[in-house]
PDB file of C-alpha atoms in Angstrom:
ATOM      1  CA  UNK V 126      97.559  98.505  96.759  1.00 27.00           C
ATOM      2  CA  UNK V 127      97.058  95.061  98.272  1.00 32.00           C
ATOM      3  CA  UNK V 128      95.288  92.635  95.373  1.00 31.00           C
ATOM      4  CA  UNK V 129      91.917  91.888  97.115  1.00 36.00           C
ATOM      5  CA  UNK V 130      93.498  92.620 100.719  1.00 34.00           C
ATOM      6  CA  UNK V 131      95.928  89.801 100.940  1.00 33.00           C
ATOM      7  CA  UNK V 132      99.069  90.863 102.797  1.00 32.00           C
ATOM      8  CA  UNK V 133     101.237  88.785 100.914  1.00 33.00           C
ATOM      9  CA  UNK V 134     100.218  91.335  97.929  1.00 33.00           C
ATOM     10  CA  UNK V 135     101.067  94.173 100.405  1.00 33.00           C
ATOM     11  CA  UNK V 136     104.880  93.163 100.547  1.00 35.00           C
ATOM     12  CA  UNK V 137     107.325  95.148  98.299  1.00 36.00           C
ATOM     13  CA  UNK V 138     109.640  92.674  96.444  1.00 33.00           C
ATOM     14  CA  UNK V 139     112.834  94.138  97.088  1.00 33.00           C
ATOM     15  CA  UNK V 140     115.687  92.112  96.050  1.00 32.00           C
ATOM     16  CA  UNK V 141     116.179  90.940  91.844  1.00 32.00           C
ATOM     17  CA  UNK V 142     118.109  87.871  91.819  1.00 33.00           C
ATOM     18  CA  UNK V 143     121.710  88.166  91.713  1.00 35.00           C
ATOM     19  CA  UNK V 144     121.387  91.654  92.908  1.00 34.00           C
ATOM     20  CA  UNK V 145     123.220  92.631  96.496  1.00 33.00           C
ATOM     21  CA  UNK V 146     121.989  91.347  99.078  1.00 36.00           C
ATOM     22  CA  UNK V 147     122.439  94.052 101.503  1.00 34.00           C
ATOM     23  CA  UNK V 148     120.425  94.579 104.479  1.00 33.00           C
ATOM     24  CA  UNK V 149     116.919  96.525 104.580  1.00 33.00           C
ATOM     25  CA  UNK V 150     117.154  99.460 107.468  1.00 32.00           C
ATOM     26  CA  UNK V 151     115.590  98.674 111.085  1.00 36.00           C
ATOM     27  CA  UNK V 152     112.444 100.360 111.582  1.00 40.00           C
ATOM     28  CA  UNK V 153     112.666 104.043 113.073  1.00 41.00           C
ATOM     29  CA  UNK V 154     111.537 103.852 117.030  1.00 50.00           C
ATOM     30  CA  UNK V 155     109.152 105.455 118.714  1.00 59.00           C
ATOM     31  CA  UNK V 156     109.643 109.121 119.790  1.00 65.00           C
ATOM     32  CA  UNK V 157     110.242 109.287 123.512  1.00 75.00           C
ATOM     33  CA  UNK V 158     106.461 110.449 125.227  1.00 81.00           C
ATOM     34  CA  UNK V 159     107.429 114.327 126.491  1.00 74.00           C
ATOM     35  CA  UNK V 160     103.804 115.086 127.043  1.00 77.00           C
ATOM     36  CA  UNK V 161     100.635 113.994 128.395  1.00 76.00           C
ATOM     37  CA  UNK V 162      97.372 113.708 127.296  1.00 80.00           C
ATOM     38  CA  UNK V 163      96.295 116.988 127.756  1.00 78.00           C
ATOM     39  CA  UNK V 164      99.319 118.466 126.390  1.00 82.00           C
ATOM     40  CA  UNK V 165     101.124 119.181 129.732  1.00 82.00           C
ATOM     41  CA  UNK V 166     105.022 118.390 130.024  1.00 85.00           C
ATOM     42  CA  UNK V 167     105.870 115.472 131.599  1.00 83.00           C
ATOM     43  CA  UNK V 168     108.350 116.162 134.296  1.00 89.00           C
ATOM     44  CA  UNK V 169     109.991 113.550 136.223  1.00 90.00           C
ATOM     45  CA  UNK V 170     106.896 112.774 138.617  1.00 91.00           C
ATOM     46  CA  UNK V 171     104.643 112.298 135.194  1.00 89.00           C
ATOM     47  CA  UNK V 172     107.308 110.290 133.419  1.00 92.00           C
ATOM     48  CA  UNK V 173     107.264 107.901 137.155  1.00 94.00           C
ATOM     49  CA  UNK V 174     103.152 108.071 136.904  1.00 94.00           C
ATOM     50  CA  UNK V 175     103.595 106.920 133.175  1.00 95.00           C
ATOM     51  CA  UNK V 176     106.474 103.837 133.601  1.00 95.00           C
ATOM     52  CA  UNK V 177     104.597 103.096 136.559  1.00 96.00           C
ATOM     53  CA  UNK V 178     101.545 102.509 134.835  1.00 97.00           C
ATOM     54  CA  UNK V 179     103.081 100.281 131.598  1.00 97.00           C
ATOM     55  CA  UNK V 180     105.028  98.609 134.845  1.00 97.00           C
ATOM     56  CA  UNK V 181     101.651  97.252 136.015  1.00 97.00           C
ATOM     57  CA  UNK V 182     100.377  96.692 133.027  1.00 97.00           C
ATOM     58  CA  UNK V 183     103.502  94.776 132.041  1.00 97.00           C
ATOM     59  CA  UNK V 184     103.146  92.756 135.625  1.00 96.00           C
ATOM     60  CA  UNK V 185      99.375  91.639 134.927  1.00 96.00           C
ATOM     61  CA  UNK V 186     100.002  90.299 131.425  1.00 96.00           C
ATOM     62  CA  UNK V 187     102.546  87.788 132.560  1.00 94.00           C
ATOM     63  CA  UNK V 188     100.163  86.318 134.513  1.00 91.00           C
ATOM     64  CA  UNK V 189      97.612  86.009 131.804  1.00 87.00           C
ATOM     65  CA  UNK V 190      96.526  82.738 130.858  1.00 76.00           C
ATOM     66  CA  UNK V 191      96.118  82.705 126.836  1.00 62.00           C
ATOM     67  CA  UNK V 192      92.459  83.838 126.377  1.00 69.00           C
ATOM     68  CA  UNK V 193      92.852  86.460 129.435  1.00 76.00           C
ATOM     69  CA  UNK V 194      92.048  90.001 129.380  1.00 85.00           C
ATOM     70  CA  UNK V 195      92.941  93.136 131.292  1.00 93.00           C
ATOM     71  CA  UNK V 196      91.319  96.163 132.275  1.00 95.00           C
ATOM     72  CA  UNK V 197      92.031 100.259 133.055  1.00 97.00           C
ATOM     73  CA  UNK V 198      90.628  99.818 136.425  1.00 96.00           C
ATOM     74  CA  UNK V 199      92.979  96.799 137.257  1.00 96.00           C
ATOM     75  CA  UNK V 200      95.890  98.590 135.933  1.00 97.00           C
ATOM     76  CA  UNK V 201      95.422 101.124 137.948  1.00 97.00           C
ATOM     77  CA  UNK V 202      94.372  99.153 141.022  1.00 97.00           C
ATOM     78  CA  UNK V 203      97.794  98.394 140.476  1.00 96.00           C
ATOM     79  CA  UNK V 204     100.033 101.222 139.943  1.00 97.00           C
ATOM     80  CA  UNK V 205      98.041 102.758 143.100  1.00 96.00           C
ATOM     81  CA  UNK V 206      96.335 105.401 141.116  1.00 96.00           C
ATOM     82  CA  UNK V 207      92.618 107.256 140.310  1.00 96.00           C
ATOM     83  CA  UNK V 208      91.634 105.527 136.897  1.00 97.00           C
ATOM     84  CA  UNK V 209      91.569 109.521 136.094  1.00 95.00           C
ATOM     85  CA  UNK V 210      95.667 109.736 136.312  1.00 95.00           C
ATOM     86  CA  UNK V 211      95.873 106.630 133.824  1.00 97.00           C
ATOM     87  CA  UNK V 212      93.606 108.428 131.256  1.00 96.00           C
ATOM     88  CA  UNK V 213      95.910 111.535 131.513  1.00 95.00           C
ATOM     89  CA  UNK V 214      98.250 108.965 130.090  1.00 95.00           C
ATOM     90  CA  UNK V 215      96.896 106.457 127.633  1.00 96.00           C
ATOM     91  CA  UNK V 216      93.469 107.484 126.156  1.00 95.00           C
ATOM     92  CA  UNK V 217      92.257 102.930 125.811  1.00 96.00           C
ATOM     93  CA  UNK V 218      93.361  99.934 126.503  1.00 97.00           C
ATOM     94  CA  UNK V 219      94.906  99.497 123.362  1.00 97.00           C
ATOM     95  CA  UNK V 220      97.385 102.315 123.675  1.00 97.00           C
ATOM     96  CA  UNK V 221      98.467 101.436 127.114  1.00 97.00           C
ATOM     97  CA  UNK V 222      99.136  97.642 126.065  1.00 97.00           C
ATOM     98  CA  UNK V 223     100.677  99.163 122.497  1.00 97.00           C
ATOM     99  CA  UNK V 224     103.150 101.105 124.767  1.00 97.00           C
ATOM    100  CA  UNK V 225     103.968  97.553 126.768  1.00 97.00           C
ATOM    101  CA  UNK V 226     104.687  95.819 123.149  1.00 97.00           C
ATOM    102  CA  UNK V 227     107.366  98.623 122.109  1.00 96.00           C
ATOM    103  CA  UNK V 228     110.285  97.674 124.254  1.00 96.00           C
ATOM    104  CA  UNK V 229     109.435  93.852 122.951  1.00 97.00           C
ATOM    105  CA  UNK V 230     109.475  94.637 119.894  1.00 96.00           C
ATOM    106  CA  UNK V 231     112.694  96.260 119.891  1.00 96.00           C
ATOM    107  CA  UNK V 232     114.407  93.516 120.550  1.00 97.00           C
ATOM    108  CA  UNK V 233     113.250  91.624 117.710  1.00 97.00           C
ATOM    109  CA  UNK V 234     116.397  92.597 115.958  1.00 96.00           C
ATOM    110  CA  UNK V 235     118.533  90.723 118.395  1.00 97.00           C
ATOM    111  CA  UNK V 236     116.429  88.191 118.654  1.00 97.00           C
ATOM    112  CA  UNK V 237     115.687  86.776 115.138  1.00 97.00           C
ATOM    113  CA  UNK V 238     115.546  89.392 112.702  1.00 97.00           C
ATOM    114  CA  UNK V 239     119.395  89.642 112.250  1.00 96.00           C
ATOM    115  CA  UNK V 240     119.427  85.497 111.215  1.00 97.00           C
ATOM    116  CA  UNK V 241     117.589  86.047 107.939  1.00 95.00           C
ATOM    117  CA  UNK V 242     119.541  89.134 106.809  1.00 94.00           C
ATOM    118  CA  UNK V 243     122.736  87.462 105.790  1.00 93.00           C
ATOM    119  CA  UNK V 244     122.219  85.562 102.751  1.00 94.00           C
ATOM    120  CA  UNK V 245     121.840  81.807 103.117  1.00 97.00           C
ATOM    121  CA  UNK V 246     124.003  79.797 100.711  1.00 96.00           C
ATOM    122  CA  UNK V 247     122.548  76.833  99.416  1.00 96.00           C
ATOM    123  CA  UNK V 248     124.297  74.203 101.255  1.00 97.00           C
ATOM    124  CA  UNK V 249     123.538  75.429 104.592  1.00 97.00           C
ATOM    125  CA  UNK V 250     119.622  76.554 104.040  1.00 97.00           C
ATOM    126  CA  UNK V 251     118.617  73.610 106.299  1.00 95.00           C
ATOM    127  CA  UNK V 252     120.787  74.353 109.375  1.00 97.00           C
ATOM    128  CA  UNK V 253     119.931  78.696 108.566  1.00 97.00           C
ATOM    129  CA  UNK V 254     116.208  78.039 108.692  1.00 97.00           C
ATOM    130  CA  UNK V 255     116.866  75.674 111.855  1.00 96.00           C
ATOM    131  CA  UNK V 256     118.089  78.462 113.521  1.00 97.00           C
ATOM    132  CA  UNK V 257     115.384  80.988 112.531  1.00 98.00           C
ATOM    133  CA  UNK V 258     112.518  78.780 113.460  1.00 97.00           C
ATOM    134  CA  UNK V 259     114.143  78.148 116.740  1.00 95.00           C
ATOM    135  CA  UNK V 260     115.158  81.915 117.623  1.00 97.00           C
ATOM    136  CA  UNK V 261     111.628  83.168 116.458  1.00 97.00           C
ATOM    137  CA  UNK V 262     109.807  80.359 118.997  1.00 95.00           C
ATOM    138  CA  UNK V 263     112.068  81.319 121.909  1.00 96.00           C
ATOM    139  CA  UNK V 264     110.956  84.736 121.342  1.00 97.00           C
ATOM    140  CA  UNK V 265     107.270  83.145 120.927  1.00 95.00           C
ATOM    141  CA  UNK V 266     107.781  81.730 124.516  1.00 93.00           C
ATOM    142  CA  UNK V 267     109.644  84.664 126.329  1.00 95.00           C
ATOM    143  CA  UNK V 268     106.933  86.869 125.501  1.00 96.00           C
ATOM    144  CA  UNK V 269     103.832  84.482 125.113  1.00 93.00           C
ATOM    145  CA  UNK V 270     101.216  85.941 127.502  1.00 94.00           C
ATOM    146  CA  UNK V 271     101.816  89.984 126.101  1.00 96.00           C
ATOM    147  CA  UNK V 272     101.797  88.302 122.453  1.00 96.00           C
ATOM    148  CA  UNK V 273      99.145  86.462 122.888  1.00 94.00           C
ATOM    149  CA  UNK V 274      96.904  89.179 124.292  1.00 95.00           C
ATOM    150  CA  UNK V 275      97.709  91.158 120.959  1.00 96.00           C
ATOM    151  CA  UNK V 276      96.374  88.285 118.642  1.00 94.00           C
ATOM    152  CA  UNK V 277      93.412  88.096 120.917  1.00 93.00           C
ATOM    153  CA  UNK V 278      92.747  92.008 120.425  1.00 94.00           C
ATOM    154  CA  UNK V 279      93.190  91.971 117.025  1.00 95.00           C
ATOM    155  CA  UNK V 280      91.007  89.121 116.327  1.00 93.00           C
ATOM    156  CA  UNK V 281      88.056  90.927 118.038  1.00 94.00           C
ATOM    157  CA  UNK V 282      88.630  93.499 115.955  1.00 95.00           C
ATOM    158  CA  UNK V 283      91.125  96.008 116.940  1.00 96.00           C
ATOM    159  CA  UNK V 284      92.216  97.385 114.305  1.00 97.00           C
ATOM    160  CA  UNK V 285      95.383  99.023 115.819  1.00 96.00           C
ATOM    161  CA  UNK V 286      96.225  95.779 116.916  1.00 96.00           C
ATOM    162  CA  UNK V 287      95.585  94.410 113.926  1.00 96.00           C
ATOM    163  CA  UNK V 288      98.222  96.621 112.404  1.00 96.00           C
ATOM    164  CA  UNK V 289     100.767  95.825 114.800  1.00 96.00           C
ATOM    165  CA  UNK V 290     100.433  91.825 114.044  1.00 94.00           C
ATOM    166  CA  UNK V 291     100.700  92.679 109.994  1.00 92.00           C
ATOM    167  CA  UNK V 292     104.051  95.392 110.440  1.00 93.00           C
ATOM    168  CA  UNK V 293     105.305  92.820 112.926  1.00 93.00           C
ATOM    169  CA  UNK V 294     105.602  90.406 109.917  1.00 92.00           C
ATOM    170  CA  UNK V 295     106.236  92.368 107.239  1.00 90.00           C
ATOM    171  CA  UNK V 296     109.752  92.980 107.797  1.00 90.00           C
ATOM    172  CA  UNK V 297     110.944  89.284 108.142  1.00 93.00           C
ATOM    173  CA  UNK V 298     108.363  88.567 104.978  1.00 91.00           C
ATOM    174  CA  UNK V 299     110.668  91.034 103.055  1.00 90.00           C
ATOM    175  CA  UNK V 300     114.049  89.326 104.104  1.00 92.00           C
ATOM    176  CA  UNK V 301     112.655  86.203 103.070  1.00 93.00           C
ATOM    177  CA  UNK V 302     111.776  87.485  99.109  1.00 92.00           C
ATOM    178  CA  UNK V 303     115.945  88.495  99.400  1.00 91.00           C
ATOM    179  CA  UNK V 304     116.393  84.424 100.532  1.00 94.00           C
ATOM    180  CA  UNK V 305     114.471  83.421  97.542  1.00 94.00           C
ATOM    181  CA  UNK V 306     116.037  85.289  95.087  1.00 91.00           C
ATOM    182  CA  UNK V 307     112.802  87.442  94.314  1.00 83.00           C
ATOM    183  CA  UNK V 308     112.427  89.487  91.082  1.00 63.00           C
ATOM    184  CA  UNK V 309     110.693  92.705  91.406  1.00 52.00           C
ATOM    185  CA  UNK V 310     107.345  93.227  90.261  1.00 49.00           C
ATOM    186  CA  UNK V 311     104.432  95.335  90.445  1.00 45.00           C
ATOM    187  CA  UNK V 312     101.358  92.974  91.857  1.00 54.00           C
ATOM    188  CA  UNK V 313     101.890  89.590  94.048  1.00 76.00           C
ATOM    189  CA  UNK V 314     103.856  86.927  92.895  1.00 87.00           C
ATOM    190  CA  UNK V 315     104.294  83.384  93.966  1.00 89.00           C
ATOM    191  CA  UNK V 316     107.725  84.449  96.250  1.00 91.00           C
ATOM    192  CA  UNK V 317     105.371  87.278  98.000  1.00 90.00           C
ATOM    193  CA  UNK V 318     102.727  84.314  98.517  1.00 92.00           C
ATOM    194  CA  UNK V 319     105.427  82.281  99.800  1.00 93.00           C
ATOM    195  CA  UNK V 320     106.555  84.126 102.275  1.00 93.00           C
ATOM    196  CA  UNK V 321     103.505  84.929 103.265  1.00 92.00           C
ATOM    197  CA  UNK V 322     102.428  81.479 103.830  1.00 94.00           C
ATOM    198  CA  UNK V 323     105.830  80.427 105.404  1.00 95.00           C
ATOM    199  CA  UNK V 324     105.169  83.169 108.351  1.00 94.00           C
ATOM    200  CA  UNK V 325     102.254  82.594 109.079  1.00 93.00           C
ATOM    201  CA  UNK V 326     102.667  78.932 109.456  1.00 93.00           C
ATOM    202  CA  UNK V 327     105.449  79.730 111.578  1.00 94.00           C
ATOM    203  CA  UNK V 328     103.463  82.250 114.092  1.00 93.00           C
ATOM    204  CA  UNK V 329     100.290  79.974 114.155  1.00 91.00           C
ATOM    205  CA  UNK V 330     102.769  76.877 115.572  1.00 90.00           C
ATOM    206  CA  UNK V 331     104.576  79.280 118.053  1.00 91.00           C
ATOM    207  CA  UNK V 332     100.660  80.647 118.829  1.00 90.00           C
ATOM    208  CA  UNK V 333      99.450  77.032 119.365  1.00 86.00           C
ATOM    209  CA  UNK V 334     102.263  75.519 121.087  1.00 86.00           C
ATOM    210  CA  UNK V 335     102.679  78.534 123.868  1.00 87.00           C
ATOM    211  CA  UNK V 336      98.834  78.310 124.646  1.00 82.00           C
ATOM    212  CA  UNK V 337      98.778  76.200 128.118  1.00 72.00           C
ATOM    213  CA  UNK V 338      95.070  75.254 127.247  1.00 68.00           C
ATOM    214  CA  UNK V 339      95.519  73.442 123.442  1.00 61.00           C
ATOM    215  CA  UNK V 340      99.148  72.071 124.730  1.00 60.00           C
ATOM    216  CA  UNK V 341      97.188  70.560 127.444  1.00 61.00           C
ATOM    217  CA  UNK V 342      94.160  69.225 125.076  1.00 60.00           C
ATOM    218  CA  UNK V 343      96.429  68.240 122.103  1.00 60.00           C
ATOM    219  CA  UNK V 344      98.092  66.096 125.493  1.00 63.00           C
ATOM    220  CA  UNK V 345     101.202  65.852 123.280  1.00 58.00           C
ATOM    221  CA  UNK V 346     104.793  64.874 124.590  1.00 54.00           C
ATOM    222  CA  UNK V 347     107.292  67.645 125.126  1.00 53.00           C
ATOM    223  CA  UNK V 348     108.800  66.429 121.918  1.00 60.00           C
ATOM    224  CA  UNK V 349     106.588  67.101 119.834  1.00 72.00           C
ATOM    225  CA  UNK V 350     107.622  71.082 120.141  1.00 75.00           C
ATOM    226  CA  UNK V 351     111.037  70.298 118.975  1.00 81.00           C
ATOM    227  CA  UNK V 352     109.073  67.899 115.931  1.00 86.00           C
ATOM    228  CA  UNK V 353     107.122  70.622 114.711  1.00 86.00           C
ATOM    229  CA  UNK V 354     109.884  73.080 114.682  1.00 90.00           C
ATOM    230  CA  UNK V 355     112.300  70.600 112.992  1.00 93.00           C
ATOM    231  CA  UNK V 356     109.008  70.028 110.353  1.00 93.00           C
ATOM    232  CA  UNK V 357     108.761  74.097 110.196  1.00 94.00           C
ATOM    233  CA  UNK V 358     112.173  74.514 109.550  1.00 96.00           C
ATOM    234  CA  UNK V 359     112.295  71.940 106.848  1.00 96.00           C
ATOM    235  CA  UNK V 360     109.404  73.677 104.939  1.00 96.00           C
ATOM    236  CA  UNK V 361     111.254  77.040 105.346  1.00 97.00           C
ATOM    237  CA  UNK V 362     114.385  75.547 103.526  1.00 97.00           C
ATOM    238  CA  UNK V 363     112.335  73.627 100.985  1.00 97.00           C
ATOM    239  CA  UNK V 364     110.521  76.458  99.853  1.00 96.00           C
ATOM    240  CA  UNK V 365     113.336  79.069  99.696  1.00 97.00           C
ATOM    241  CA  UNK V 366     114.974  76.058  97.638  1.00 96.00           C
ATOM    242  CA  UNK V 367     112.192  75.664  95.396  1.00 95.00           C
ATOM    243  CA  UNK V 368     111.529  79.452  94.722  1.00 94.00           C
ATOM    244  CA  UNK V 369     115.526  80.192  93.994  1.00 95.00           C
ATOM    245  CA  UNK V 370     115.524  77.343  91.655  1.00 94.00           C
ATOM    246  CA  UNK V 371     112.418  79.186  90.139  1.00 92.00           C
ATOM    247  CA  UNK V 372     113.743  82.877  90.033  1.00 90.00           C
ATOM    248  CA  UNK V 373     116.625  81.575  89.112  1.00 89.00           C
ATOM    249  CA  UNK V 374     115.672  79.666  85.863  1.00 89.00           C
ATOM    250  CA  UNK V 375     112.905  82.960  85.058  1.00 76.00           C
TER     251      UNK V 375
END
C-alpha cells in the first residue's frame, strides 16, 4: 500500500544495485473490442460504426485549444450518427476518449520508453538524460491537445483518468529506480521519491510549455523551450548521480 497516498510510495523498487539490469516487460495491450455494448458481435459494419466514432473523436481533439472540452453529441454530429449508435459503443465520455489514448500510448515504447532501459554509464548520464527529456517533450508536443484533455479530466475528478495519468508514469518511474542503482525495500525510499519528483517535473514543463495560452502569457522567446529542457535534463543526470553515489556507498 501507498504510505499516505503518495505515488512515489506506490512504485515497486525493482532493481538492487549491482544487480542486472535487464529490461522490465511492456505492458500487455488492450484486447481487441469483439462486442458491443449490449453484448452483440461486432461485424464489419459495427467495427466501421466504432473506428468511425474514435475517428471523430480523434479529429475534434486536435483542434482543442488546452482548456477545451468535447461532447457525445459533437462526436456524433461528426461521425454522422444518432447519439443512440455512439452509446451502443462507449457507455461516457471517458471511455470513448480512453479508447482515442490507446493507440498513443502504444507508441510510447518507441518513443521514449526504450531510452531509459539501457543502463546509463556514468560518463554519459548528461547526454542519456538529454535525450530522454527531449524524446519525452516531442511526444508532449505530437500529442498535446489529446494529452492535455486527459490532465484536464482527471483534475476535475475523473478518476479513470486519473488512473491513466498515474500508470502512464509508473513505468518510466520504475526504469529510473534501475538508473539509480535502487535497493529494494518494503515502504518509500528517497530513490522512489526521486523519481517521483523527477517525472513530474518533467510532465508539468512539457504540460506548461505545449499550452498556447501560458506560452503566450509567460511571452517567452522560443528559446526558452530548449533552456528549460537543457535545465530538466541536467536535474535528471544530477539526481541519478547523486542517488547512485548514495546506493552505492549504503
Amino acid at each position: 500500500m501507498a504510505r499516505d497516498g503518495k505515488l512515489a510510495d506506490v512504485i515497486p523498487i525493482t532493481a538492487a544495485a549491482g544487480a542486472s539490469r535487464r529490461a522490465l516487460t511492456a505492458s500487455p495491450r488492450h484486447a481487441p473490442v469483439d462486442h458491443n455494448l449490449n453484448g452483440q458481435r461486432l461485424g464489419r459494419k459495427g467495427r466501421d460504426t466504432r473506428d468511425r466514432i474514435i475517428a471523430a473523436a480523434q479529429d475534434i481533439i486536435a483542434e482543442l485549444h488546452n482548456d477545451g472540452m468535447i461532447t457525445l453529441s459533437e462526436v456524433a454530429r461528426r461521425a454522422s450518427i444518432r447519439i443512440g449508435t455512439l452509446y451502443l459503443y462507449f457507455a461516457d465520455l471517458t471511455e470513448l476518449v480512453l479508447a482515442v489514448l490507446e493507440p498513443v500510448m502504444a507508441t510510447v515504447e518507441d518513443e521514449y520508453v526504450h531510452l531509459v532501459r539501457e543502463y546509463w554509464p556514468d560518463e554519459d548520464l548528461h547526454d542519456r538524460a538529454r535525450e530522454f527529456v527531449g524524446a519525452y517533450f516531442g511526444f508532449w508536443t505530437r500529442h498535446s491537445p489529446l494529452l492535455h484533455l486527459r490532465n484536464s479530466m482527471a483534475d476535475r475528478g475523473d478518476e479513470r483518468m486519473l488512473m491513466h495519468r498515474v500508470r502512464s508514469a509508473i513505468p518510466v518511474m520504475r526504469l529510473m529506480l534501475m538508473q539509480m542503482d535502487s535497493r529494494p525495500m518494503e515502504r518509500g525510499t528517497v530513490s522512489s521519491s526521486m523519481a517521483s519528483a523527477l517525472m513530474t517535473g518533467l510532465e508539468r514543463v512539457a504540460t506548461v510549455m505545449t499550452d498556447d495560452k501560458m506560452t503566450r502569457l509567460l511571452n517567452e522567446p522560443m528559446n526558452q523551450v530548449s533552456d528549460l529542457l537543457q535545465v530538466e535534463a541536467r536535474i535528471f543526470e544530477l539526481a541519478i548521480r547523486d542517488q547512485r553515489q548514495v546506493n552505492r556507498s549504503a
